[in-house]
Coordinates of C-alpha atoms and ligand atoms in Angstrom, one line a residue:
M1 CA 64.9 287.9 24.2
E2 CA 66.1 290.9 22.1
K3 CA 69.2 289.3 21.8
N4 CA 68.1 286.1 19.8
Q5 CA 67.6 287.3 16.0
K6 CA 67.1 283.8 15.2
L7 CA 64.1 283.6 17.1
I8 CA 62.8 286.6 16.6
Q9 CA 62.8 286.2 12.9
W10 CA 61.3 283.1 13.2
V11 CA 58.3 283.6 14.9
K12 CA 57.8 286.6 13.1
E13 CA 57.8 284.2 10.2
W14 CA 55.6 281.4 11.6
E15 CA 53.3 284.6 12.8
T16 CA 52.9 286.2 9.1
R17 CA 52.6 282.6 8.0
C18 CA 49.4 280.7 10.7
Q19 CA 48.1 284.6 10.9
P20 CA 47.1 284.1 14.9
K21 CA 44.8 286.9 16.1
S22 CA 47.5 287.9 18.4
V23 CA 51.3 286.2 20.0
H24 CA 51.8 285.3 23.3
W25 CA 55.6 285.0 24.7
C26 CA 55.2 282.5 27.6
D27 CA 57.2 283.3 30.6
G28 CA 56.3 280.3 32.9
S29 CA 55.0 282.4 35.5
E30 CA 52.2 280.0 37.9
K31 CA 49.8 283.5 36.9
E32 CA 49.5 282.8 33.2
N33 CA 49.3 279.2 33.5
Q34 CA 46.4 280.4 36.0
E35 CA 44.9 282.5 33.6
L36 CA 45.2 279.5 30.3
L37 CA 43.5 277.1 32.7
D38 CA 40.6 280.1 33.4
L39 CA 40.2 280.9 29.6
M40 CA 39.7 277.0 29.0
V41 CA 37.7 276.6 32.1
Q42 CA 35.5 279.8 30.3
S43 CA 35.2 278.5 27.1
G44 CA 34.0 275.0 28.1
A45 CA 37.2 273.0 27.6
A46 CA 38.3 272.0 30.7
I47 CA 36.9 271.2 34.3
K48 CA 38.1 272.5 37.3
L49 CA 38.3 269.7 39.7
N50 CA 37.0 269.3 43.3
E51 CA 39.7 271.6 44.9
E52 CA 39.0 269.4 48.3
K53 CA 40.0 266.3 46.7
R54 CA 41.9 267.1 43.5
P55 CA 43.3 270.5 44.4
N56 CA 45.1 272.5 41.4
S57 CA 43.5 269.9 38.9
Y58 CA 41.6 270.2 35.3
Y59 CA 40.1 267.6 33.2
F60 CA 40.1 267.9 29.6
Q61 CA 38.2 265.0 26.9
S62 CA 39.9 265.3 23.4
D63 CA 38.0 264.5 20.3
P64 CA 37.1 261.1 19.9
S65 CA 39.8 260.9 16.9
D66 CA 42.6 262.2 18.2
V67 CA 43.8 260.3 21.3
A68 CA 47.4 258.6 21.0
R69 CA 50.3 259.0 19.3
V70 CA 49.6 258.9 15.2
E71 CA 52.3 257.0 13.6
N72 CA 51.5 256.1 10.0
R73 CA 50.4 260.2 10.2
T74 CA 54.7 260.7 11.4
F75 CA 57.3 261.2 9.1
I76 CA 61.4 261.5 9.4
C77 CA 61.9 263.6 6.5
S78 CA 65.9 263.1 6.2
E79 CA 67.6 265.1 3.0
K80 CA 68.1 261.1 1.8
E81 CA 65.1 258.4 1.7
E82 CA 67.3 255.6 3.1
D83 CA 68.1 257.4 5.6
A84 CA 64.9 257.4 7.0
G85 CA 65.0 253.8 7.4
P86 CA 62.6 251.0 6.3
T87 CA 60.5 251.5 10.1
N88 CA 59.9 255.1 9.4
N89 CA 57.3 257.1 6.4
W90 CA 59.4 259.0 4.9
C91 CA 58.7 262.6 2.5
A92 CA 61.4 264.7 1.4
P93 CA 61.5 268.1 3.5
A94 CA 61.1 270.3 1.0
E95 CA 58.4 268.4 -0.4
M96 CA 56.9 267.8 3.2
K97 CA 57.1 271.9 3.7
E98 CA 55.4 272.8 1.0
I99 CA 53.3 270.4 1.8
L100 CA 52.6 272.0 4.9
T101 CA 53.1 276.0 3.7
G102 CA 49.7 275.1 2.4
Y103 CA 48.3 273.4 5.7
F104 CA 50.0 276.0 8.1
D105 CA 48.8 279.2 6.1
G106 CA 46.3 280.2 8.3
S107 CA 45.5 277.7 10.4
M108 CA 46.2 280.1 13.5
K109 CA 43.2 282.1 12.6
G110 CA 41.4 283.8 15.3
R111 CA 43.4 281.9 18.0
T112 CA 46.5 282.8 20.4
M113 CA 50.2 281.9 19.0
Y114 CA 52.7 280.8 21.9
V115 CA 55.6 281.1 22.3
I116 CA 57.5 278.7 25.1
P117 CA 60.5 278.5 25.7
F118 CA 61.0 274.4 27.1
S119 CA 64.4 272.9 28.2
M120 CA 64.5 269.6 27.8
G121 CA 66.8 268.3 31.3
P122 CA 67.6 270.2 34.4
L123 CA 68.6 273.9 33.1
G124 CA 72.3 274.9 32.2
S125 CA 73.3 270.6 31.9
E126 CA 75.5 269.6 29.7
I127 CA 73.3 267.4 28.4
A128 CA 69.9 269.2 28.0
H129 CA 69.2 271.4 25.4
I130 CA 66.8 273.7 24.5
G131 CA 64.0 273.8 22.7
I132 CA 61.3 276.7 21.5
Q133 CA 57.6 274.9 20.7
I134 CA 55.0 277.7 18.8
T135 CA 51.5 276.5 19.2
D136 CA 48.3 277.3 18.9
S137 CA 46.7 275.3 21.8
P138 CA 46.7 276.0 25.4
Y139 CA 46.2 273.0 26.6
V140 CA 49.9 272.5 24.8
V141 CA 51.5 275.4 27.1
V142 CA 50.2 274.1 30.3
N143 CA 50.9 270.5 29.6
M144 CA 54.3 272.2 28.4
R145 CA 54.9 273.8 31.7
I146 CA 54.8 270.5 33.4
M147 CA 56.1 268.3 31.2
T148 CA 59.6 270.4 30.9
R149 CA 61.3 273.8 32.5
M150 CA 60.0 276.3 30.5
G151 CA 59.7 280.0 30.7
Q152 CA 61.6 282.9 30.6
Q153 CA 64.4 281.8 32.9
V154 CA 65.1 279.0 29.3
L155 CA 65.5 282.4 27.3
D156 CA 67.8 283.6 30.0
I157 CA 70.2 280.5 29.3
L158 CA 69.2 280.4 25.4
G159 CA 70.8 284.1 25.2
D160 CA 71.6 284.2 21.4
K161 CA 72.6 280.4 21.2
D162 CA 70.7 277.7 18.9
F163 CA 67.5 276.5 19.6
V164 CA 65.0 273.6 18.4
P165 CA 62.5 275.3 16.3
C166 CA 59.0 273.1 17.0
V167 CA 55.9 274.4 15.3
H168 CA 52.9 273.2 16.3
S169 CA 48.9 273.7 14.6
L170 CA 45.6 272.7 15.5
G171 CA 44.6 272.4 11.8
A172 CA 41.7 274.3 13.1
P173 CA 41.5 278.2 12.7
L174 CA 38.8 280.1 14.1
Q175 CA 36.3 282.2 11.6
E176 CA 34.6 285.6 12.6
G177 CA 32.1 284.4 15.3
Q178 CA 32.5 281.3 14.9
Q179 CA 32.2 278.5 18.0
D180 CA 35.1 277.1 19.0
S181 CA 34.9 272.9 19.7
K182 CA 36.1 272.0 22.9
W183 CA 39.1 270.1 21.8
P184 CA 40.2 271.7 18.2
S185 CA 41.8 269.9 15.7
A186 CA 42.3 268.1 12.4
P187 CA 41.0 264.8 10.4
I188 CA 43.3 262.6 10.9
E189 CA 44.2 262.1 7.1
D190 CA 45.8 266.0 7.7
K191 CA 47.4 265.1 10.6
Y192 CA 51.3 265.6 10.2
I193 CA 53.8 264.4 13.0
S194 CA 56.8 265.8 10.7
H195 CA 60.3 265.8 11.9
F196 CA 63.8 267.1 10.0
P197 CA 66.6 265.6 11.4
D198 CA 69.4 267.6 8.9
T199 CA 68.0 270.4 10.4
N200 CA 66.5 270.1 14.0
E201 CA 63.4 271.0 13.1
I202 CA 59.4 269.7 14.1
W203 CA 56.6 270.9 11.9
S204 CA 53.5 269.0 13.8
Y205 CA 49.8 270.0 12.2
G206 CA 46.7 268.7 13.4
S207 CA 46.7 266.8 16.4
G208 CA 46.5 268.1 20.0
Y209 CA 47.3 265.1 21.9
G210 CA 49.7 264.4 23.3
G211 CA 53.4 263.3 21.7
N212 CA 51.9 264.5 18.3
A213 CA 51.8 267.9 20.9
L214 CA 53.7 268.3 23.2
L215 CA 57.2 268.4 21.3
G216 CA 59.3 268.1 23.6
K217 CA 58.6 264.5 24.4
K218 CA 58.7 262.1 21.3
C219 CA 59.4 264.5 19.0
F220 CA 62.4 266.3 19.9
A221 CA 63.5 263.9 22.8
L222 CA 63.6 260.9 21.1
R223 CA 63.6 261.8 17.2
I224 CA 64.8 265.2 16.7
A225 CA 67.4 263.6 19.5
S226 CA 68.7 260.3 18.5
N227 CA 70.3 262.4 15.4
M228 CA 71.7 264.7 17.5
A229 CA 72.9 261.4 19.4
H230 CA 73.9 259.8 16.7
R231 CA 75.6 263.0 15.1
Q232 CA 77.7 263.8 18.7
G233 CA 78.4 260.5 20.2
W234 CA 75.7 260.2 23.0
L235 CA 72.4 258.2 23.4
A236 CA 68.6 259.3 23.6
E237 CA 66.4 256.0 24.5
H238 CA 63.1 255.1 25.5
M239 CA 64.0 254.5 29.2
L240 CA 63.6 255.3 32.6
I241 CA 66.1 255.8 34.8
M242 CA 65.3 254.5 38.5
G243 CA 67.9 253.9 41.7
I244 CA 68.1 250.9 43.3
T245 CA 69.3 250.8 47.3
N246 CA 70.4 247.5 48.6
P247 CA 69.8 245.9 52.2
K248 CA 73.1 247.2 52.8
G249 CA 72.4 251.0 51.5
V250 CA 74.5 249.8 48.6
K251 CA 72.8 252.4 45.6
K252 CA 72.6 252.0 41.8
Y253 CA 71.4 253.0 38.8
I254 CA 69.3 251.4 36.2
A255 CA 68.4 252.4 32.7
A256 CA 65.4 250.1 31.3
A257 CA 63.3 250.4 27.8
F258 CA 60.1 249.3 27.8
P259 CA 57.2 250.0 24.6
S260 CA 54.8 252.4 25.3
A261 CA 52.0 251.2 27.7
C262 CA 54.8 248.3 29.3
G263 CA 54.8 249.6 32.7
K264 CA 57.7 252.1 32.6
T265 CA 55.9 254.6 34.8
N266 CA 55.5 251.2 37.2
L267 CA 58.4 250.1 36.9
A268 CA 60.4 253.4 37.6
M269 CA 58.2 254.4 41.1
L270 CA 58.1 250.4 42.2
I271 CA 57.1 249.7 45.8
P272 CA 59.9 246.7 46.7
T273 CA 57.5 243.6 48.5
I274 CA 61.2 242.6 49.9
P275 CA 62.3 243.9 52.9
G276 CA 65.6 246.7 53.2
W277 CA 64.9 247.6 49.5
K278 CA 64.3 250.7 48.2
V279 CA 63.6 252.1 44.6
E280 CA 63.5 255.7 43.6
T281 CA 62.8 258.1 40.5
V282 CA 64.5 259.5 37.9
G283 CA 62.8 259.4 35.4
D284 CA 59.5 257.8 33.8
D285 CA 59.9 257.9 29.9
I286 CA 63.2 259.6 28.5
A287 CA 67.5 259.2 29.2
W288 CA 69.7 260.7 27.2
M289 CA 73.4 259.7 28.5
K290 CA 76.3 260.4 28.0
F291 CA 79.9 259.3 29.3
G292 CA 81.5 261.3 33.0
D293 CA 85.0 261.9 33.1
D294 CA 85.3 258.5 35.4
G295 CA 84.3 256.8 32.4
R296 CA 80.9 256.0 33.5
L297 CA 77.5 255.8 31.6
Y298 CA 75.6 259.0 32.6
A299 CA 72.1 259.9 32.5
I300 CA 69.4 262.4 32.9
N301 CA 65.9 262.6 32.3
P302 CA 65.2 265.4 29.8
E303 CA 61.7 265.5 31.6
A304 CA 60.4 267.5 34.6
G305 CA 56.3 265.4 34.3
F306 CA 55.6 262.0 33.9
F307 CA 52.5 261.9 31.1
G308 CA 51.5 258.3 32.5
V309 CA 48.6 255.6 31.4
A310 CA 45.4 256.3 33.5
P311 CA 44.2 253.0 33.8
F312 CA 45.1 250.3 36.1
T313 CA 47.0 252.9 37.9
S314 CA 45.5 252.7 41.6
M315 CA 46.6 253.1 45.0
E316 CA 47.5 248.8 44.3
T317 CA 49.3 248.9 41.9
N318 CA 51.4 252.2 41.8
P319 CA 50.7 254.3 44.9
N320 CA 53.4 256.6 44.3
A321 CA 51.8 257.1 40.7
M322 CA 48.2 258.5 42.6
L323 CA 50.1 260.5 44.9
S324 CA 52.3 262.2 42.0
C325 CA 49.1 262.8 40.8
R326 CA 46.9 263.4 43.6
A327 CA 47.3 267.7 42.6
N328 CA 48.1 269.5 40.0
T329 CA 47.2 267.5 38.3
I330 CA 45.7 267.5 34.0
F331 CA 43.5 264.8 33.4
T332 CA 43.2 263.8 30.1
N333 CA 40.4 260.8 28.7
T334 CA 39.3 259.8 31.9
G335 CA 36.1 260.0 33.5
L336 CA 34.5 262.0 35.6
T337 CA 32.8 261.9 38.6
P338 CA 29.1 263.5 39.8
D339 CA 31.6 265.1 42.5
N340 CA 34.2 266.4 39.9
D341 CA 37.0 263.6 40.7
I342 CA 38.2 261.7 38.0
W343 CA 38.0 257.6 37.7
W344 CA 39.2 255.0 35.4
E345 CA 38.9 251.4 34.9
G346 CA 41.8 249.4 37.9
I347 CA 41.2 252.8 39.9
G348 CA 41.1 250.4 42.7
Y349 CA 37.2 251.2 43.5
D350 CA 34.0 251.2 42.1
I351 CA 32.7 253.7 39.6
P352 CA 30.5 256.5 41.5
E353 CA 27.1 256.6 40.1
G354 CA 26.5 259.4 37.3
T355 CA 30.0 259.2 36.6
I356 CA 30.4 260.6 33.4
T357 CA 32.8 259.0 30.5
W358 CA 35.6 260.4 28.4
T359 CA 32.9 260.8 25.2
N360 CA 31.1 262.6 27.7
E361 CA 27.9 260.3 28.2
K362 CA 26.6 258.5 31.5
Y363 CA 28.2 255.7 32.2
D364 CA 26.5 253.0 31.8
A365 CA 28.1 249.2 32.7
A366 CA 25.4 246.9 30.3
N367 CA 27.3 249.3 27.2
R368 CA 30.3 247.9 27.9
K369 CA 32.0 251.0 27.2
P370 CA 34.8 252.0 29.6
A371 CA 34.6 255.4 31.5
A372 CA 38.4 256.1 30.7
H373 CA 40.0 255.8 27.1
P374 CA 43.1 253.3 27.5
N375 CA 44.9 255.9 26.4
A376 CA 43.3 258.1 29.2
R377 CA 46.5 260.0 30.7
F378 CA 47.8 262.1 33.9
T379 CA 49.9 265.3 33.1
A380 CA 52.2 265.1 37.2
P381 CA 55.1 267.3 37.9
A382 CA 57.9 265.1 38.9
Y383 CA 58.4 266.9 42.0
Q384 CA 55.5 265.6 43.3
C385 CA 56.3 261.7 43.7
P386 CA 57.4 260.6 46.6
A387 CA 59.9 258.3 45.9
I388 CA 61.7 261.2 43.7
D389 CA 65.2 260.3 44.0
K390 CA 67.5 263.2 45.4
D391 CA 69.6 263.2 42.1
W392 CA 67.1 263.6 39.6
E393 CA 67.7 266.9 38.9
N394 CA 71.5 267.1 39.4
P395 CA 72.8 268.0 35.6
K396 CA 75.3 265.6 35.6
G397 CA 73.4 263.3 35.8
V398 CA 73.3 259.5 37.9
P399 CA 75.4 256.9 36.4
I400 CA 74.1 253.7 35.1
S401 CA 75.1 249.9 35.9
A402 CA 72.5 248.4 34.3
I403 CA 70.4 248.8 31.1
L404 CA 67.1 246.8 30.8
F405 CA 65.2 245.4 28.0
G406 CA 62.2 244.5 28.2
G407 CA 58.3 243.9 26.7
R408 CA 55.1 242.4 26.5
R409 CA 55.6 239.0 26.0
P410 CA 53.0 235.9 26.5
G411 CA 56.0 233.5 25.8
T412 CA 59.0 232.3 25.3
L413 CA 61.2 234.8 26.8
P414 CA 62.3 234.1 30.5
L415 CA 61.5 236.4 33.6
I416 CA 65.1 237.4 33.5
Y417 CA 68.4 237.5 31.6
Q418 CA 71.1 239.0 31.2
S419 CA 73.9 239.3 27.8
F420 CA 77.3 237.8 27.9
D421 CA 79.3 241.0 26.8
W422 CA 78.1 244.7 25.2
N423 CA 77.3 243.2 22.0
H424 CA 75.4 240.8 22.7
G425 CA 73.5 242.6 24.7
V426 CA 72.9 245.6 22.0
F427 CA 71.5 242.4 20.0
M428 CA 68.8 241.3 22.7
G429 CA 67.9 245.2 22.3
S430 CA 67.6 244.8 18.4
I431 CA 65.3 241.6 18.8
A432 CA 62.8 243.4 21.7
G433 CA 59.4 243.0 21.1
S434 CA 56.3 243.3 22.7
E435 CA 52.8 242.6 21.8
V436 CA 50.3 246.0 20.8
T437 CA 49.0 248.3 23.0
A438 CA 46.6 251.4 23.0
A439 CA 49.5 254.0 23.0
A440 CA 49.4 254.4 19.2
I441 CA 46.1 254.2 16.9
G442 CA 46.0 251.7 13.6
L443 CA 48.3 249.0 14.7
K444 CA 47.1 245.2 14.4
A445 CA 47.3 242.9 16.8
G446 CA 50.3 240.4 18.0
V447 CA 53.4 240.3 18.8
R448 CA 55.0 243.4 17.0
R449 CA 59.4 243.7 17.1
D450 CA 59.5 247.7 19.0
P451 CA 64.2 247.2 18.9
F452 CA 65.3 248.6 22.3
A453 CA 61.1 249.9 22.4
M454 CA 62.5 252.8 19.6
L455 CA 60.2 251.5 16.8
P456 CA 58.5 254.5 16.6
F457 CA 60.6 256.8 18.6
C458 CA 63.8 256.4 16.3
G459 CA 64.9 259.4 14.1
Y460 CA 67.3 257.7 11.7
H461 CA 67.6 253.8 9.8
M462 CA 67.3 251.6 12.8
G463 CA 70.5 249.7 11.0
D464 CA 72.3 252.9 11.8
Y465 CA 70.5 252.9 14.9
F466 CA 72.2 249.7 15.9
A467 CA 75.8 250.3 14.9
H468 CA 75.3 253.6 17.4
W469 CA 75.3 251.2 20.1
V470 CA 77.7 249.2 18.8
K471 CA 80.2 251.6 18.7
T472 CA 78.9 253.0 21.9
G473 CA 80.9 250.2 23.2
V474 CA 84.2 250.5 21.3
T475 CA 84.7 254.1 21.8
A476 CA 83.6 253.7 25.3
P477 CA 86.7 255.2 27.9
D478 CA 86.6 252.5 30.2
S479 CA 85.0 249.1 28.4
S480 CA 84.7 247.5 32.1
K481 CA 82.7 250.6 33.1
L482 CA 79.8 249.9 30.9
P483 CA 76.6 248.9 32.1
K484 CA 75.8 245.5 32.1
I485 CA 73.2 244.3 29.7
F486 CA 69.5 242.5 30.7
N487 CA 66.1 241.2 29.7
V488 CA 63.2 241.0 31.6
N489 CA 59.7 239.8 30.9
W490 CA 56.8 240.4 33.7
F491 CA 54.5 239.4 31.3
R492 CA 54.8 235.5 30.2
K493 CA 51.4 233.8 30.7
G494 CA 51.3 230.0 31.6
S495 CA 49.1 226.8 29.8
D496 CA 45.7 228.6 31.9
G497 CA 46.4 231.8 29.9
K498 CA 47.2 233.6 33.0
F499 CA 50.3 235.2 34.3
L500 CA 52.6 233.4 36.3
W501 CA 54.5 236.3 37.3
P502 CA 52.9 238.7 40.0
G503 CA 54.9 241.8 39.0
Y504 CA 54.6 245.7 40.3
G505 CA 56.3 245.5 43.8
D506 CA 57.2 242.2 43.2
N507 CA 59.8 242.9 40.1
I508 CA 61.7 243.9 43.0
R509 CA 62.9 240.7 43.5
A510 CA 63.6 240.3 40.1
L511 CA 65.9 243.5 39.9
A512 CA 67.6 242.7 43.0
W513 CA 69.1 239.6 41.0
I514 CA 70.5 241.7 38.4
F515 CA 71.4 243.8 41.4
D516 CA 73.5 241.8 42.8
R517 CA 75.0 240.5 39.5
V518 CA 75.9 243.8 39.0
E519 CA 77.9 243.7 42.2
G520 CA 79.5 239.9 41.2
T521 CA 77.3 238.8 44.2
V522 CA 76.0 235.8 43.0
D523 CA 76.3 233.3 40.4
A524 CA 74.3 232.7 37.1
V525 CA 73.5 229.3 34.6
Q526 CA 74.7 229.6 31.3
T527 CA 72.2 229.3 28.4
P528 CA 72.1 229.6 24.9
I529 CA 70.7 232.7 25.6
G530 CA 72.3 234.3 28.2
F531 CA 72.7 234.2 31.6
I532 CA 69.3 233.1 33.8
P533 CA 69.0 232.7 37.6
K534 CA 69.7 229.7 39.4
K535 CA 65.9 229.4 40.5
E536 CA 67.1 229.7 44.1
D537 CA 68.5 233.0 43.9
I538 CA 65.3 234.6 43.1
N539 CA 63.8 235.6 46.5
I540 CA 60.4 234.3 46.5
A541 CA 59.9 234.6 50.3
G542 CA 56.1 235.3 50.6
L543 CA 55.0 234.5 47.4
D544 CA 52.7 231.9 47.9
G545 CA 51.8 229.3 44.7
I546 CA 55.0 230.7 42.9
E547 CA 58.0 227.8 43.4
S548 CA 55.9 225.4 41.3
K549 CA 55.8 228.2 39.0
M550 CA 59.8 229.0 38.9
D551 CA 61.3 226.3 36.2
E552 CA 58.5 227.9 34.0
I553 CA 58.8 231.3 34.8
L554 CA 62.5 230.8 34.0
K555 CA 62.1 228.3 31.2
V556 CA 64.4 228.9 28.2
D557 CA 62.8 226.5 25.4
A558 CA 65.4 226.2 22.3
N559 CA 62.3 224.9 19.9
E560 CA 60.4 228.3 21.2
W561 CA 64.1 230.0 20.6
V562 CA 64.5 228.1 16.9
A563 CA 61.2 229.6 16.5
E564 CA 62.3 233.5 17.8
C565 CA 65.4 233.7 15.2
D566 CA 63.9 233.0 12.2
L567 CA 61.1 235.7 12.9
I568 CA 64.3 237.5 14.5
A569 CA 66.1 237.1 10.8
E570 CA 62.5 237.6 9.3
N571 CA 62.3 241.5 11.0
Y572 CA 66.6 241.8 9.9
G573 CA 65.8 241.5 6.6
Q574 CA 64.7 245.1 6.5
F575 CA 67.7 246.7 7.2
G576 CA 69.5 245.1 4.3
D577 CA 73.3 245.7 4.6
R578 CA 72.9 248.6 7.0
L579 CA 72.5 245.8 9.2
P580 CA 75.6 245.6 11.4
K581 CA 77.9 242.7 10.5
E582 CA 77.4 242.2 14.4
M583 CA 74.7 241.6 14.6
T584 CA 74.1 238.7 11.8
E585 CA 77.1 237.4 13.9
Q586 CA 75.3 237.3 17.0
L587 CA 72.1 235.5 15.6
E588 CA 74.4 233.1 14.0
K589 CA 76.3 232.5 17.5
L590 CA 72.6 232.5 19.2
K591 CA 71.5 229.8 16.6
A592 CA 74.7 227.7 16.5
R593 CA 74.3 227.7 20.7
L594 CA 70.9 226.2 20.3
A595 CA 71.6 224.0 18.2
Ligands
LIG1 O1 54.2 259.9 22.6 S1 53.2 259.9 23.9 O2 53.8 260.5 25.2 O3 52.0 260.1 23.9 C1 52.7 258.7 24.6 C2 53.6 257.3 24.8 O4 53.4 256.4 23.5 O5 54.5 256.9 25.7
LIG2 MN1 57.3 256.8 26.3

């Protein structure tokens, strides 16, 4: 570590500013991890779970005001306001740094400042990047150890090279003799999740939860990395990566973008319900993609763990996720049972008598307050997933054959449709949307447009981002090797308000069609919105009562789509002259096909 002067200077500068009582360089060892966990158990911040039921696992309750990402306190501080675009909060970098320097001044008093060297991506991969996070939260350290490759080996690789500096403080200095709270954090109006894309810096203040605090994840791997990717000609995307093997033993990888809390983890770990098919997991949230020497697009998962939504995860809905968090896992804001295990709504069995809720009250069915917060999470090592792909840590990444977009759409969108070509696929990504979920605080209910599932994560102007995708198609070394693009919707509802499609493991039936389209072994029906399956080409064997619903599941209703076009045009309006002409053309062509 002595080698990297920039790193040493930078740590000194922040030590002086934040005034911690000590500085600890994290080596990532088992011993260090255990010491931090023991410390948090002693202070009352953590509870060690039942060693028999949940070995080496810990339970945390956050402050009720600090339970998810805070989009209205998240800022992209590019030099020019127009480069942040209409979908981001902007503040001039100098101004934001002045405000935050005030906040960080003495913000770590009475606490230890941890220095966390981490790699996003397999150590030494050409697609990977190194960051260093400073934090005064031991909870963040133990989570970063699961979510990233963290510790001394990262410093060894870093040498005197450049890194992405990530500063984080809970914003809760401790005065002499002051009793610490269980989950220190700052009030919402004092939280700032700030990104400086021109200098690749992240300054996060006031929150200890998830993407606000584990800075490798959304802040680095998406908001900063999307800027790096834009400048350098690659892709940093909010996508799961999975391998699919068909009954003949042919394997293909796909990447899929869905907004937070729309089932990416479930899809990435799906257990097929039709015989002969196999799914393996590379990642459940983020994909970094670059063209390989063979002209194909290769993806790595920059993360090393899953930060998954707990509620409604069960041995029924996602056994692989349940098995991933069987041990060595951190649980945040679930319920806690009297025998020190976790419980959440939809876990698949009744709530044990005497369970404590995430707000630390005795669970009472009568008051209708859930035991687990809807955004309760498990932090589990990826290697514990029984379905983890053998190439999940391959530094070259895995070749991507198809890209999927999706969201929760109760109407209009069929189960699957395929784009006519690359630009039409980019258009499909640009118009993606979803019903609002619990993964962020303070959003209005209803459908919100979430282009490429990147609305909260694209670190620059969304119009330029669409243009970057268009350009990726143009500059691809071999356009015939570009992934095929699809949109899926598992969440269409019938007139009875119930989901039409069973979802979960049965989603393989849609993926099988996608697989066959990529192979070129199945025909499709051309509609105004794209190619959809012939009814008989979706394998519904063994699904009760689906046959009569297939027309509705695959329906493309011209009237609904005309209305959809109006909403698309309205949403496009905000991008002004940064909306690529290719997207306007796609919208015009769609309207013409619908007329
Ligand atoms: O951003 S988090 O990591 O807190 C979770 C999400 O929104 O996907
Ligand atoms: Mn996500």
